[in-house]
């Protein structure tokens, strides 16, 4: 099962992807996490990507596509299937993804759009904290950790991403609503689009998402 999960920053992609992994036993691949890990490791890819990420801009398509296809085509991932979180973000990336998968005789089965209004996204992003060890996501208002500043799951410290602060938030949302939103038409034209109302409680969204996805996949 190969799924693209897309939605604006703060729409709950990472959280819902984890729920899908628990249900469908496939891999969760987050392009943002891969870039951040590469930066932590001090690699050239991480260094180049970091300058774009800090400004709230997209990393160029050629760099992103190469990195993601390399990951997706690893045998264990190709075998179990994957949920893509944060990739593709442009039509060019979506086309490159389709072409890369076609070479392996595979394809995207379904694309899920998590729909959340912009005002709610800004509220969520400005309250978002991430754990240092495994990027588990919390929100000071809607999903606080049991102990302030500490991850419930692995006990690591929580931090606020620099691109969740100040003008980078608005810039990232502008890019999403002008560019990434075009994926709606791309996947609708392929008859592979599931539209999910993401402006609800986490558990309500995941119950609806899993039910609709199961129905969709058994068509
Ligand atoms: P995310 O954690 O998904 O919000 O990603 C953090 C940042 O990584 C983004 O703001 C971009 O700078 C970069 N990034 C992640 N995925 C992509 C992508 N598919 N295309 C270009 N840049 C990306």
mmCIF file of C-alpha atoms and ligand atoms in Angstrom:
data_model
loop_
_atom_site.group_PDB
_atom_site.id
_atom_site.type_symbol
_atom_site.label_atom_id
_atom_site.label_comp_id
_atom_site.label_asym_id
_atom_site.label_seq_id
_atom_site.Cartn_x
_atom_site.Cartn_y
_atom_site.Cartn_z
ATOM 1 C CA UNK A 1 0.000 0.000 0.000
ATOM 2 C CA UNK A 2 1.484 3.339 -1.076
ATOM 3 C CA UNK A 3 -0.191 6.479 0.184
ATOM 4 C CA UNK A 4 0.491 10.183 -0.182
ATOM 5 C CA UNK A 5 -0.698 12.151 2.834
ATOM 6 C CA UNK A 6 -0.785 15.851 2.109
ATOM 7 C CA UNK A 7 -2.056 18.920 3.870
ATOM 8 C CA UNK A 8 -0.720 22.234 5.068
ATOM 9 C CA UNK A 9 1.842 22.512 7.847
ATOM 10 C CA UNK A 10 -0.024 21.841 11.081
ATOM 11 C CA UNK A 11 -2.832 19.866 9.442
ATOM 12 C CA UNK A 12 -1.813 16.772 11.430
ATOM 13 C CA UNK A 13 -0.031 14.762 8.718
ATOM 14 C CA UNK A 14 2.665 13.398 11.018
ATOM 15 C CA UNK A 15 0.192 12.452 13.747
ATOM 16 C CA UNK A 16 -2.197 10.763 11.337
ATOM 17 C CA UNK A 17 0.653 9.020 9.512
ATOM 18 C CA UNK A 18 1.632 7.340 12.809
ATOM 19 C CA UNK A 19 -1.966 6.131 13.248
ATOM 20 C CA UNK A 20 -1.956 4.724 9.710
ATOM 21 C CA UNK A 21 1.344 2.928 10.316
ATOM 22 C CA UNK A 22 -0.165 1.242 13.389
ATOM 23 C CA UNK A 23 -3.142 0.083 11.311
ATOM 24 C CA UNK A 24 -1.585 -0.782 7.969
ATOM 25 C CA UNK A 25 1.968 -1.753 9.088
ATOM 26 C CA UNK A 26 3.777 0.211 6.443
ATOM 27 C CA UNK A 27 6.591 2.791 6.603
ATOM 28 C CA UNK A 28 6.112 6.448 7.479
ATOM 29 C CA UNK A 29 8.412 8.584 5.367
ATOM 30 C CA UNK A 30 8.567 12.272 6.204
ATOM 31 C CA UNK A 31 10.656 14.448 3.890
ATOM 32 C CA UNK A 32 10.997 17.152 6.573
ATOM 33 C CA UNK A 33 12.310 14.593 9.095
ATOM 34 C CA UNK A 34 14.821 13.234 6.572
ATOM 35 C CA UNK A 35 16.120 16.769 5.892
ATOM 36 C CA UNK A 36 16.344 17.523 9.630
ATOM 37 C CA UNK A 37 18.166 14.217 10.323
ATOM 38 C CA UNK A 38 20.594 14.959 7.489
ATOM 39 C CA UNK A 39 21.350 18.338 9.071
ATOM 40 C CA UNK A 40 21.898 16.754 12.505
ATOM 41 C CA UNK A 41 24.287 14.254 10.882
ATOM 42 C CA UNK A 42 26.252 17.144 9.361
ATOM 43 C CA UNK A 43 25.843 15.887 5.792
ATOM 44 C CA UNK A 44 26.133 18.064 2.684
ATOM 45 C CA UNK A 45 22.452 17.394 1.840
ATOM 46 C CA UNK A 46 21.438 18.573 5.325
ATOM 47 C CA UNK A 47 23.554 21.707 5.070
ATOM 48 C CA UNK A 48 22.103 22.708 1.696
ATOM 49 C CA UNK A 49 18.513 21.926 2.732
ATOM 50 C CA UNK A 50 18.858 23.782 6.041
ATOM 51 C CA UNK A 51 19.249 27.180 4.393
ATOM 52 C CA UNK A 52 15.901 26.755 2.591
ATOM 53 C CA UNK A 53 14.136 25.258 5.609
ATOM 54 C CA UNK A 54 15.152 28.117 7.901
ATOM 55 C CA UNK A 55 13.669 30.637 5.476
ATOM 56 C CA UNK A 56 10.445 28.632 5.210
ATOM 57 C CA UNK A 57 11.122 27.937 1.509
ATOM 58 C CA UNK A 58 10.922 24.681 -0.423
ATOM 59 C CA UNK A 59 14.144 22.775 -1.011
ATOM 60 C CA UNK A 60 14.673 22.593 -4.826
ATOM 61 C CA UNK A 61 12.804 19.768 -6.575
ATOM 62 C CA UNK A 62 15.888 17.973 -7.948
ATOM 63 C CA UNK A 63 17.479 17.601 -4.494
ATOM 64 C CA UNK A 64 14.203 16.564 -2.854
ATOM 65 C CA UNK A 65 13.170 14.083 -5.533
ATOM 66 C CA UNK A 66 16.542 12.334 -5.581
ATOM 67 C CA UNK A 67 16.578 11.991 -1.796
ATOM 68 C CA UNK A 68 13.008 10.700 -1.588
ATOM 69 C CA UNK A 69 13.231 8.244 -4.485
ATOM 70 C CA UNK A 70 16.410 6.837 -2.996
ATOM 71 C CA UNK A 71 14.527 6.164 0.258
ATOM 72 C CA UNK A 72 11.306 4.858 -1.268
ATOM 73 C CA UNK A 73 13.033 2.408 -3.581
ATOM 74 C CA UNK A 74 14.900 0.645 -0.755
ATOM 75 C CA UNK A 75 13.756 -3.000 -0.901
ATOM 76 C CA UNK A 76 12.232 -3.236 2.618
ATOM 77 C CA UNK A 77 10.257 -0.043 2.101
ATOM 78 C CA UNK A 78 9.083 -0.943 -1.392
ATOM 79 C CA UNK A 79 7.947 -4.341 -0.042
ATOM 80 C CA UNK A 80 5.941 -3.117 2.986
ATOM 81 C CA UNK A 81 4.591 0.028 1.318
ATOM 82 C CA UNK A 82 4.719 3.591 2.637
ATOM 83 C CA UNK A 83 2.906 6.674 3.755
ATOM 84 C CA UNK A 84 4.513 9.785 2.366
ATOM 85 C CA UNK A 85 4.295 12.842 4.612
ATOM 86 C CA UNK A 86 5.453 16.157 3.141
ATOM 87 C CA UNK A 87 6.315 14.772 -0.294
ATOM 88 C CA UNK A 88 5.334 15.523 -3.020
ATOM 89 C CA UNK A 89 4.803 19.239 -2.503
ATOM 90 C CA UNK A 90 4.853 20.362 -6.147
ATOM 91 C CA UNK A 91 3.389 18.991 -9.375
ATOM 92 C CA UNK A 92 6.939 18.365 -10.676
ATOM 93 C CA UNK A 93 7.652 16.228 -7.579
ATOM 94 C CA UNK A 94 4.376 14.329 -8.009
ATOM 95 C CA UNK A 95 5.232 13.531 -11.638
ATOM 96 C CA UNK A 96 8.778 12.449 -10.725
ATOM 97 C CA UNK A 97 7.341 10.236 -7.987
ATOM 98 C CA UNK A 98 4.915 8.566 -10.394
ATOM 99 C CA UNK A 99 7.714 8.013 -12.908
ATOM 100 C CA UNK A 100 10.104 6.648 -10.283
ATOM 101 C CA UNK A 101 7.503 4.195 -8.996
ATOM 102 C CA UNK A 102 6.466 3.148 -12.505
ATOM 103 C CA UNK A 103 10.070 2.045 -13.148
ATOM 104 C CA UNK A 104 9.619 -0.408 -10.266
ATOM 105 C CA UNK A 105 6.206 -1.506 -11.530
ATOM 106 C CA UNK A 106 4.537 0.285 -8.609
ATOM 107 C CA UNK A 107 2.234 3.242 -8.124
ATOM 108 C CA UNK A 108 0.573 5.513 -5.574
ATOM 109 C CA UNK A 109 -2.661 3.819 -4.504
ATOM 110 C CA UNK A 110 -4.293 6.786 -2.869
ATOM 111 C CA UNK A 111 -3.668 10.380 -1.950
ATOM 112 C CA UNK A 112 -5.268 11.846 1.173
ATOM 113 C CA UNK A 113 -5.814 15.582 1.623
ATOM 114 C CA UNK A 114 -6.144 16.674 5.273
ATOM 115 C CA UNK A 115 -8.176 19.851 5.015
ATOM 116 C CA UNK A 116 -7.751 22.437 7.821
ATOM 117 C CA UNK A 117 -8.564 26.187 7.565
ATOM 118 C CA UNK A 118 -5.636 28.616 7.590
ATOM 119 C CA UNK A 119 -6.618 30.394 10.836
ATOM 120 C CA UNK A 120 -6.631 27.065 12.676
ATOM 121 C CA UNK A 121 -3.254 26.104 11.145
ATOM 122 C CA UNK A 122 -1.618 29.286 12.457
ATOM 123 C CA UNK A 123 -2.996 28.579 15.921
ATOM 124 C CA UNK A 124 -1.719 24.998 15.824
ATOM 125 C CA UNK A 125 1.732 25.818 14.441
ATOM 126 C CA UNK A 126 2.477 28.528 16.958
ATOM 127 C CA UNK A 127 1.690 26.075 19.807
ATOM 128 C CA UNK A 128 3.543 23.105 18.315
ATOM 129 C CA UNK A 129 6.446 21.392 20.095
ATOM 130 C CA UNK A 130 8.431 18.401 18.821
ATOM 131 C CA UNK A 131 10.481 15.850 20.721
ATOM 132 C CA UNK A 132 14.217 15.789 20.082
ATOM 133 C CA UNK A 133 14.566 12.017 19.938
ATOM 134 C CA UNK A 134 11.804 10.912 17.565
ATOM 135 C CA UNK A 135 9.883 13.990 16.406
ATOM 136 C CA UNK A 136 6.707 13.113 18.331
ATOM 137 C CA UNK A 137 4.402 16.109 18.025
ATOM 138 C CA UNK A 138 2.593 18.005 20.840
ATOM 139 C CA UNK A 139 0.557 21.161 21.053
ATOM 140 C CA UNK A 140 0.468 23.301 24.184
ATOM 141 C CA UNK A 141 -3.268 23.905 23.732
ATOM 142 C CA UNK A 142 -4.771 20.877 22.013
ATOM 143 C CA UNK A 143 -2.389 18.007 22.783
ATOM 144 C CA UNK A 144 -0.077 18.928 25.693
ATOM 145 C CA UNK A 145 2.484 16.481 27.111
ATOM 146 C CA UNK A 146 1.783 15.096 30.603
ATOM 147 C CA UNK A 147 4.925 16.836 31.925
ATOM 148 C CA UNK A 148 5.654 20.257 30.392
ATOM 149 C CA UNK A 149 8.624 20.184 28.016
ATOM 150 C CA UNK A 150 9.062 16.375 28.080
ATOM 151 C CA UNK A 151 7.920 13.781 25.526
ATOM 152 C CA UNK A 152 5.356 11.322 26.996
ATOM 153 C CA UNK A 153 6.626 8.522 24.775
ATOM 154 C CA UNK A 154 10.419 8.625 25.017
ATOM 155 C CA UNK A 155 11.138 11.204 27.774
ATOM 156 C CA UNK A 156 13.234 13.417 25.501
ATOM 157 C CA UNK A 157 13.161 17.199 25.580
ATOM 158 C CA UNK A 158 10.569 19.094 23.499
ATOM 159 C CA UNK A 159 11.554 22.046 21.293
ATOM 160 C CA UNK A 160 9.862 24.526 18.977
ATOM 161 C CA UNK A 161 11.035 24.422 15.356
ATOM 162 C CA UNK A 162 12.556 27.707 14.138
ATOM 163 C CA UNK A 163 10.316 27.539 11.063
ATOM 164 C CA UNK A 164 7.242 27.342 13.353
ATOM 165 C CA UNK A 165 8.103 30.821 14.581
ATOM 166 C CA UNK A 166 7.489 34.301 13.130
ATOM 167 C CA UNK A 167 7.199 35.047 9.428
ATOM 168 C CA UNK A 168 8.351 31.557 8.336
ATOM 169 C CA UNK A 169 4.894 30.204 9.316
ATOM 170 C CA UNK A 170 3.064 32.604 6.977
ATOM 171 C CA UNK A 171 5.563 31.983 4.174
ATOM 172 C CA UNK A 172 5.190 28.186 4.426
ATOM 173 C CA UNK A 173 1.403 28.453 4.400
ATOM 174 C CA UNK A 174 1.506 30.816 1.385
ATOM 175 C CA UNK A 175 3.581 28.237 -0.512
ATOM 176 C CA UNK A 176 1.197 25.463 0.490
ATOM 177 C CA UNK A 177 -1.971 27.295 -0.574
ATOM 178 C CA UNK A 178 -0.506 28.525 -3.873
ATOM 179 C CA UNK A 179 1.625 25.557 -4.938
ATOM 180 C CA UNK A 180 1.078 22.313 -3.025
ATOM 181 C CA UNK A 181 -2.705 22.715 -3.149
ATOM 182 C CA UNK A 182 -2.437 22.026 -6.910
ATOM 183 C CA UNK A 183 -1.920 18.367 -5.979
ATOM 184 C CA UNK A 184 -5.681 18.241 -5.384
ATOM 185 C CA UNK A 185 -6.301 18.524 -9.127
ATOM 186 C CA UNK A 186 -3.374 16.233 -9.962
ATOM 187 C CA UNK A 187 -4.660 13.324 -7.877
ATOM 188 C CA UNK A 188 -8.339 14.046 -8.581
ATOM 189 C CA UNK A 189 -7.569 13.669 -12.303
ATOM 190 C CA UNK A 190 -6.076 10.242 -11.506
ATOM 191 C CA UNK A 191 -9.170 9.363 -9.478
ATOM 192 C CA UNK A 192 -6.962 8.823 -6.418
ATOM 193 C CA UNK A 193 -8.080 11.571 -4.056
ATOM 194 C CA UNK A 194 -9.591 11.187 -0.582
ATOM 195 C CA UNK A 195 -10.663 14.484 0.990
ATOM 196 C CA UNK A 196 -10.685 14.401 4.817
ATOM 197 C CA UNK A 197 -11.884 17.134 7.169
ATOM 198 C CA UNK A 198 -8.837 17.578 9.414
ATOM 199 C CA UNK A 199 -10.415 20.268 11.579
ATOM 200 C CA UNK A 200 -11.585 17.879 14.291
ATOM 201 C CA UNK A 201 -10.165 15.975 17.271
ATOM 202 C CA UNK A 202 -7.154 13.794 16.426
ATOM 203 C CA UNK A 203 -9.054 10.551 17.156
ATOM 204 C CA UNK A 204 -12.123 11.619 15.200
ATOM 205 C CA UNK A 205 -9.974 12.415 12.170
ATOM 206 C CA UNK A 206 -8.069 9.131 12.371
ATOM 207 C CA UNK A 207 -11.238 7.020 12.760
ATOM 208 C CA UNK A 208 -12.775 8.683 9.685
ATOM 209 C CA UNK A 209 -9.515 8.485 7.729
ATOM 210 C CA UNK A 210 -8.931 4.788 8.446
ATOM 211 C CA UNK A 211 -12.526 3.858 7.646
ATOM 212 C CA UNK A 212 -12.539 5.774 4.349
ATOM 213 C CA UNK A 213 -9.120 4.464 3.379
ATOM 214 C CA UNK A 214 -10.100 0.847 4.017
ATOM 215 C CA UNK A 215 -13.224 1.329 1.915
ATOM 216 C CA UNK A 216 -11.216 3.038 -0.809
ATOM 217 C CA UNK A 217 -8.520 0.353 -0.927
ATOM 218 C CA UNK A 218 -11.055 -2.479 -1.152
ATOM 219 C CA UNK A 219 -12.829 -0.927 -4.169
HETATM 220 P P1 LIG B 1 7.947 19.708 7.109
HETATM 221 O O1 LIG B 1 8.511 19.093 8.340
HETATM 222 O O2 LIG B 1 7.224 18.714 6.230
HETATM 223 O O3 LIG B 1 7.113 20.934 7.379
HETATM 224 O O4 LIG B 1 9.200 20.202 6.241
HETATM 225 C C1 LIG B 1 10.098 21.172 6.747
HETATM 226 C C2 LIG B 1 10.788 21.877 5.607
HETATM 227 O O5 LIG B 1 11.548 20.928 4.843
HETATM 228 C C3 LIG B 1 9.875 22.546 4.595
HETATM 229 O O6 LIG B 1 9.419 23.836 5.017
HETATM 230 C C4 LIG B 1 10.795 22.632 3.387
HETATM 231 O O7 LIG B 1 11.755 23.659 3.526
HETATM 232 C C5 LIG B 1 11.542 21.296 3.458
HETATM 233 N N1 LIG B 1 10.786 20.245 2.716
HETATM 234 C C6 LIG B 1 10.167 19.146 3.235
HETATM 235 N N2 LIG B 1 9.577 18.432 2.270
HETATM 236 C C7 LIG B 1 9.815 19.091 1.105
HETATM 237 C C8 LIG B 1 9.447 18.866 -0.252
HETATM 238 N N3 LIG B 1 8.693 17.808 -0.613
HETATM 239 N N4 LIG B 1 9.868 19.748 -1.176
HETATM 240 C C9 LIG B 1 10.639 20.801 -0.843
HETATM 241 N N5 LIG B 1 10.994 21.097 0.416
HETATM 242 C C10 LIG B 1 10.596 20.242 1.387
#
